[in-house]
C-alpha atoms as a printed R data frame, in Angstrom:
    type eleno elety resid chain resno       x       y       z
1   ATOM     1    CA   MET     A     1 158.012 102.617 -47.340
2   ATOM     2    CA   SER     A     2 154.616 102.553 -45.881
3   ATOM     3    CA   GLN     A     3 151.916  99.816 -46.674
4   ATOM     4    CA   ARG     A     4 149.286 102.379 -46.072
5   ATOM     5    CA   PRO     A     5 147.058 102.619 -49.118
6   ATOM     6    CA   HIS     A     6 146.793 105.842 -50.957
7   ATOM     7    CA   HIS     A     7 143.862 108.166 -49.479
8   ATOM     8    CA   ARG     A     8 142.475 111.238 -50.412
9   ATOM     9    CA   PRO     A     9 143.437 114.292 -48.695
10  ATOM    10    CA   MET     A    10 140.945 115.779 -45.985
11  ATOM    11    CA   GLN     A    11 138.506 118.019 -47.429
12  ATOM    12    CA   PRO     A    12 138.218 121.076 -44.889
13  ATOM    13    CA   GLY     A    13 134.741 122.313 -44.419
14  ATOM    14    CA   ASP     A    14 133.552 125.654 -43.486
15  ATOM    15    CA   GLY     A    15 134.355 125.021 -39.707
16  ATOM    16    CA   PHE     A    16 138.215 124.424 -40.613
17  ATOM    17    CA   PHE     A    17 138.206 127.933 -42.217
18  ATOM    18    CA   ALA     A    18 136.208 129.651 -39.263
19  ATOM    19    CA   GLU     A    19 138.623 128.362 -36.791
20  ATOM    20    CA   ILE     A    20 141.567 129.761 -38.468
21  ATOM    21    CA   VAL     A    21 142.833 133.191 -36.959
22  ATOM    22    CA   GLY     A    22 144.817 135.372 -39.022
23  ATOM    23    CA   GLY     A    23 145.094 138.648 -40.910
24  ATOM    24    CA   GLN     A    24 142.467 140.213 -42.815
25  ATOM    25    CA   ASP     A    25 141.708 139.169 -46.507
26  ATOM    26    CA   PRO     A    26 143.764 141.043 -48.777
27  ATOM    27    CA   ALA     A    27 140.994 141.357 -51.506
28  ATOM    28    CA   LEU     A    28 138.902 143.206 -48.635
29  ATOM    29    CA   VAL     A    29 141.709 145.350 -47.601
30  ATOM    30    CA   SER     A    30 142.300 146.153 -51.423
31  ATOM    31    CA   GLU     A    31 138.735 146.995 -51.905
32  ATOM    32    CA   ALA     A    32 138.567 148.946 -48.848
33  ATOM    33    CA   ALA     A    33 141.587 150.931 -49.639
34  ATOM    34    CA   ASP     A    34 140.077 151.675 -52.961
35  ATOM    35    CA   ARG     A    35 137.015 152.898 -51.941
36  ATOM    36    CA   ALA     A    36 138.207 155.100 -49.391
37  ATOM    37    CA   ALA     A    37 140.729 156.711 -51.989
38  ATOM    38    CA   THR     A    38 137.908 157.150 -54.146
39  ATOM    39    CA   VAL     A    39 135.912 158.825 -51.507
40  ATOM    40    CA   LEU     A    40 138.670 161.138 -50.917
41  ATOM    41    CA   VAL     A    41 139.605 162.141 -54.246
42  ATOM    42    CA   ARG     A    42 136.269 162.142 -56.026
43  ATOM    43    CA   GLY     A    43 134.147 162.969 -53.010
44  ATOM    44    CA   ALA     A    44 136.197 165.927 -51.571
45  ATOM    45    CA   ARG     A    45 136.005 167.964 -54.916
46  ATOM    46    CA   GLY     A    46 132.016 167.565 -54.861
47  ATOM    47    CA   SER     A    47 132.059 169.054 -51.383
48  ATOM    48    CA   ASP     A    48 131.086 172.623 -50.620
49  ATOM    49    CA   ASP     A    49 132.707 172.267 -47.183
50  ATOM    50    CA   ALA     A    50 135.924 174.831 -47.303
51  ATOM    51    CA   GLY     A    51 137.435 172.625 -44.200
52  ATOM    52    CA   VAL     A    52 137.648 169.247 -46.369
53  ATOM    53    CA   ALA     A    53 141.070 170.355 -48.085
54  ATOM    54    CA   GLU     A    54 142.194 171.151 -44.613
55  ATOM    55    CA   ARG     A    55 141.026 167.740 -43.493
56  ATOM    56    CA   LEU     A    56 142.570 165.807 -46.505
57  ATOM    57    CA   LEU     A    57 145.836 167.632 -45.941
58  ATOM    58    CA   HIS     A    58 146.054 166.670 -42.081
59  ATOM    59    CA   LEU     A    59 144.854 163.110 -42.823
60  ATOM    60    CA   ALA     A    60 148.171 161.480 -42.101
61  ATOM    61    CA   ASP     A    61 148.744 163.735 -39.171
62  ATOM    62    CA   THR     A    62 145.456 162.715 -37.622
63  ATOM    63    CA   GLU     A    63 145.527 159.051 -38.281
64  ATOM    64    CA   GLY     A    64 148.940 158.442 -38.481
65  ATOM    65    CA   ILE     A    65 151.123 157.810 -41.803
66  ATOM    66    CA   GLU     A    66 151.052 154.148 -40.410
67  ATOM    67    CA   VAL     A    67 147.462 153.468 -40.911
68  ATOM    68    CA   ILE     A    68 147.459 155.152 -44.401
69  ATOM    69    CA   ALA     A    69 150.431 152.922 -45.283
70  ATOM    70    CA   GLU     A    70 148.293 150.045 -44.150
71  ATOM    71    CA   LEU     A    71 145.380 150.650 -46.335
72  ATOM    72    CA   TRP     A    72 147.443 152.061 -49.308
73  ATOM    73    CA   SER     A    73 150.950 151.355 -49.674
74  ATOM    74    CA   SER     A    74 150.617 147.950 -51.646
75  ATOM    75    CA   ALA     A    75 148.006 149.527 -53.959
76  ATOM    76    CA   PRO     A    76 149.249 149.952 -57.679
77  ATOM    77    CA   ALA     A    77 151.044 153.285 -58.785
78  ATOM    78    CA   ASP     A    78 148.298 154.013 -61.204
79  ATOM    79    CA   SER     A    79 145.458 153.524 -58.658
80  ATOM    80    CA   LEU     A    80 143.739 156.364 -56.506
81  ATOM    81    CA   ALA     A    81 144.744 154.563 -53.696
82  ATOM    82    CA   GLY     A    82 148.585 154.159 -54.865
83  ATOM    83    CA   CYS     A    83 148.527 157.940 -55.782
84  ATOM    84    CA   LEU     A    84 147.498 158.975 -52.335
85  ATOM    85    CA   TRP     A    85 150.043 156.773 -50.519
86  ATOM    86    CA   ARG     A    86 152.773 158.531 -52.717
87  ATOM    87    CA   LEU     A    87 151.546 162.063 -51.953
88  ATOM    88    CA   TYR     A    88 151.263 161.498 -48.474
89  ATOM    89    CA   LEU     A    89 154.719 159.840 -48.434
90  ATOM    90    CA   LEU     A    90 155.989 162.753 -50.236
91  ATOM    91    CA   ARG     A    91 154.476 165.027 -47.578
92  ATOM    92    CA   SER     A    92 155.885 163.080 -44.606
93  ATOM    93    CA   TRP     A    93 159.324 163.180 -46.106
94  ATOM    94    CA   VAL     A    94 159.310 167.048 -46.675
95  ATOM    95    CA   TYR     A    95 158.050 167.462 -42.944
96  ATOM    96    CA   ALA     A    96 160.287 165.040 -41.587
97  ATOM    97    CA   ASP     A    97 163.408 166.808 -43.078
98  ATOM    98    CA   PRO     A    98 162.707 169.994 -44.995
99  ATOM    99    CA   ALA     A    99 166.392 171.476 -44.880
100 ATOM   100    CA   GLN     A   100 167.798 168.487 -46.857
101 ATOM   101    CA   VAL     A   101 164.650 168.697 -48.955
102 ATOM   102    CA   ALA     A   102 165.327 172.549 -49.478
103 ATOM   103    CA   ARG     A   103 168.828 171.812 -50.219
104 ATOM   104    CA   GLU     A   104 168.088 169.070 -52.966
105 ATOM   105    CA   PHE     A   105 165.394 171.053 -54.803
106 ATOM   106    CA   GLU     A   106 167.775 174.262 -54.759
107 ATOM   107    CA   ALA     A   107 170.374 172.085 -56.253
108 ATOM   108    CA   GLY     A   108 168.104 170.506 -58.820
109 ATOM   109    CA   ARG     A   109 165.745 173.703 -59.768
110 ATOM   110    CA   ALA     A   110 168.401 175.105 -62.217
111 ATOM   111    CA   ARG     A   111 169.019 171.824 -64.173
112 ATOM   112    CA   ALA     A   112 165.227 170.812 -64.325
113 ATOM   113    CA   GLN     A   113 163.554 174.478 -65.092
114 ATOM   114    CA   VAL     A   114 160.254 173.082 -66.524
115 ATOM   115    CA   ALA     A   115 159.351 170.711 -63.750
116 ATOM   116    CA   ARG     A   116 160.491 173.872 -61.065
117 ATOM   117    CA   VAL     A   117 157.836 175.907 -62.710
118 ATOM   118    CA   VAL     A   118 155.219 173.228 -62.736
119 ATOM   119    CA   ALA     A   119 156.092 172.263 -59.089
120 ATOM   120    CA   GLY     A   120 155.208 175.936 -58.038
121 ATOM   121    CA   VAL     A   121 157.689 176.326 -55.403
122 ATOM   122    CA   ALA     A   122 158.565 179.840 -53.884
123 ATOM   123    CA   ASP     A   123 161.759 181.415 -54.692
124 ATOM   124    CA   PRO     A   124 164.298 181.067 -52.762
125 ATOM   125    CA   PRO     A   125 162.952 177.246 -51.961
126 ATOM   126    CA   GLY     A   126 163.645 177.146 -48.065
127 ATOM   127    CA   PRO     A   127 162.160 174.497 -45.632
128 ATOM   128    CA   ASP     A   128 159.074 176.768 -44.745
129 ATOM   129    CA   GLU     A   129 158.416 177.128 -48.473
130 ATOM   130    CA   LEU     A   130 158.415 173.326 -49.370
131 ATOM   131    CA   ARG     A   131 156.467 172.693 -46.487
132 ATOM   132    CA   ALA     A   132 153.925 175.291 -48.010
133 ATOM   133    CA   MET     A   133 154.493 173.821 -51.417
134 ATOM   134    CA   VAL     A   134 153.788 170.270 -50.629
135 ATOM   135    CA   ASP     A   135 150.522 171.262 -48.399
136 ATOM   136    CA   GLU     A   136 149.023 173.227 -51.388
137 ATOM   137    CA   VAL     A   137 149.403 170.332 -53.698
138 ATOM   138    CA   LEU     A   138 147.653 168.167 -51.325
139 ATOM   139    CA   ARG     A   139 144.902 170.710 -50.804
140 ATOM   140    CA   GLY     A   140 144.617 170.616 -54.681
141 ATOM   141    CA   ILE     A   141 142.723 167.086 -54.186
142 ATOM   142    CA   ALA     A   142 139.661 168.878 -52.790
143 ATOM   143    CA   ARG     A   143 140.053 172.433 -54.663
144 ATOM   144    CA   GLY     A   144 141.291 171.308 -58.208
145 ATOM   145    CA   ASP     A   145 142.159 169.004 -61.005
146 ATOM   146    CA   PHE     A   146 143.584 165.578 -59.479
147 ATOM   147    CA   ALA     A   147 145.574 165.236 -62.305
148 ATOM   148    CA   ASP     A   148 147.411 168.697 -61.790
149 ATOM   149    CA   VAL     A   149 148.028 167.391 -58.240
150 ATOM   150    CA   LEU     A   150 149.648 164.704 -59.565
151 ATOM   151    CA   PHE     A   151 151.702 166.339 -62.095
152 ATOM   152    CA   ARG     A   152 152.789 169.060 -59.617
153 ATOM   153    CA   ALA     A   153 153.809 166.403 -57.330
154 ATOM   154    CA   ALA     A   154 155.688 164.500 -60.063
155 ATOM   155    CA   ALA     A   155 157.598 167.594 -61.089
156 ATOM   156    CA   PHE     A   156 158.581 168.351 -57.297
157 ATOM   157    CA   ALA     A   157 159.976 164.980 -57.098
158 ATOM   158    CA   ARG     A   158 161.909 165.389 -60.451
159 ATOM   159    CA   VAL     A   159 163.661 168.628 -59.230
160 ATOM   160    CA   VAL     A   160 164.444 167.005 -56.038
161 ATOM   161    CA   ALA     A   161 165.795 163.884 -58.051
162 ATOM   162    CA   THR     A   162 168.065 165.983 -60.155
163 ATOM   163    CA   GLY     A   163 169.183 168.113 -57.130
164 ATOM   164    CA   ARG     A   164 169.801 164.896 -55.312
165 ATOM   165    CA   ALA     A   165 172.177 163.232 -58.369
166 ATOM   166    CA   SER     A   166 174.042 166.540 -58.447
167 ATOM   167    CA   LEU     A   167 175.229 166.605 -54.734
168 ATOM   168    CA   PRO     A   168 178.452 164.910 -53.554
169 ATOM   169    CA   GLY     A   169 177.777 161.334 -51.815
170 ATOM   170    CA   CYS     A   170 174.477 160.784 -53.703
171 ATOM   171    CA   ASP     A   171 172.734 157.608 -52.386
172 ATOM   172    CA   ASP     A   172 171.933 155.974 -55.697
173 ATOM   173    CA   VAL     A   173 169.031 153.732 -54.143
174 ATOM   174    CA   ALA     A   174 167.324 157.140 -52.698
175 ATOM   175    CA   LEU     A   175 167.998 158.706 -56.153
176 ATOM   176    CA   GLN     A   176 166.212 155.930 -58.018
177 ATOM   177    CA   ARG     A   177 163.105 155.913 -55.605
178 ATOM   178    CA   MET     A   178 162.716 159.580 -56.078
179 ATOM   179    CA   LEU     A   179 162.820 158.938 -60.012
180 ATOM   180    CA   LEU     A   180 160.433 156.269 -59.583
181 ATOM   181    CA   LEU     A   181 158.151 158.016 -57.708
182 ATOM   182    CA   SER     A   182 158.302 161.149 -60.046
183 ATOM   183    CA   GLU     A   183 157.310 158.821 -63.012
184 ATOM   184    CA   GLN     A   184 154.846 156.827 -61.145
185 ATOM   185    CA   LEU     A   185 152.995 160.175 -60.268
186 ATOM   186    CA   GLU     A   186 153.465 161.646 -63.828
187 ATOM   187    CA   ALA     A   187 151.972 158.248 -65.459
188 ATOM   188    CA   ALA     A   188 149.096 158.391 -63.215
189 ATOM   189    CA   GLY     A   189 148.481 161.883 -63.770
190 ATOM   190    CA   HIS     A   190 148.405 161.218 -67.486
191 ATOM   191    CA   ALA     A   191 145.873 158.492 -66.892
192 ATOM   192    CA   GLU     A   192 143.734 160.439 -64.825
193 ATOM   193    CA   LEU     A   193 143.621 163.384 -67.607
194 ATOM   194    CA   ALA     A   194 142.800 160.690 -70.000
195 ATOM   195    CA   GLN     A   195 140.036 159.246 -67.919
196 ATOM   196    CA   ARG     A   196 138.741 162.786 -67.392
197 ATOM   197    CA   LEU     A   197 138.815 163.556 -71.314
198 ATOM   198    CA   GLY     A   198 137.889 160.199 -72.394
C-alpha cells in the first residue's frame, strides 16, 4: 500500500479542454440537425419557388445519404430530423433495389388494401412506378401537408412489410425494421397532425 496521503483530483481548467481534439459536441450536432430539418420542412412550404420541391427531392443525391445520416440518423423518430432521415432512407432503399421493392409491394397490396390506397402507388406497381411514388411523397414536403407525407410513407412501408412477410425466405430482422419504420412514420404523422390542429 502506498503511504501517499489522499489528495484532491486535478481540476482541469479551460486550457485542458481546449487542447482536447475530438469529435463534435453531440448537443450542437443535434441542434444543427433539428434546425436544418425545421428549415427544410417548415420553410419549404412557405416558398413560392417551384424548384424547392425538386431540390428537396434530390437532397440525398446531391449531398449524399451519408451526410444526411450524419446529421439526422440519431434523431428521435418523432422529431422532424428523425422523420426526414426515415423518408430519405426509404427513398434510397427504393432506388437501390426497385425490383425487390416492387415484388414486396405487389405481394403485400392485396393483404393491406387500405394502406395501398393511402400509399398511392400506380397499378401495376413496377420499379419505375415505385420510384415515381417515393419521389412524389418527398415532393409533398414542399407542396403539401407534412402529416400526409408521413402517412403515405408509413402506408407504403406497411404494404411492403406485409408483402415481405408473405414471401418465401423472409428475413425476420428486415421485416421488423420495415414494420418499425411504418409505425414510427405513422406515429410522427399523428403528432404532426395534432400539432397543426392543436
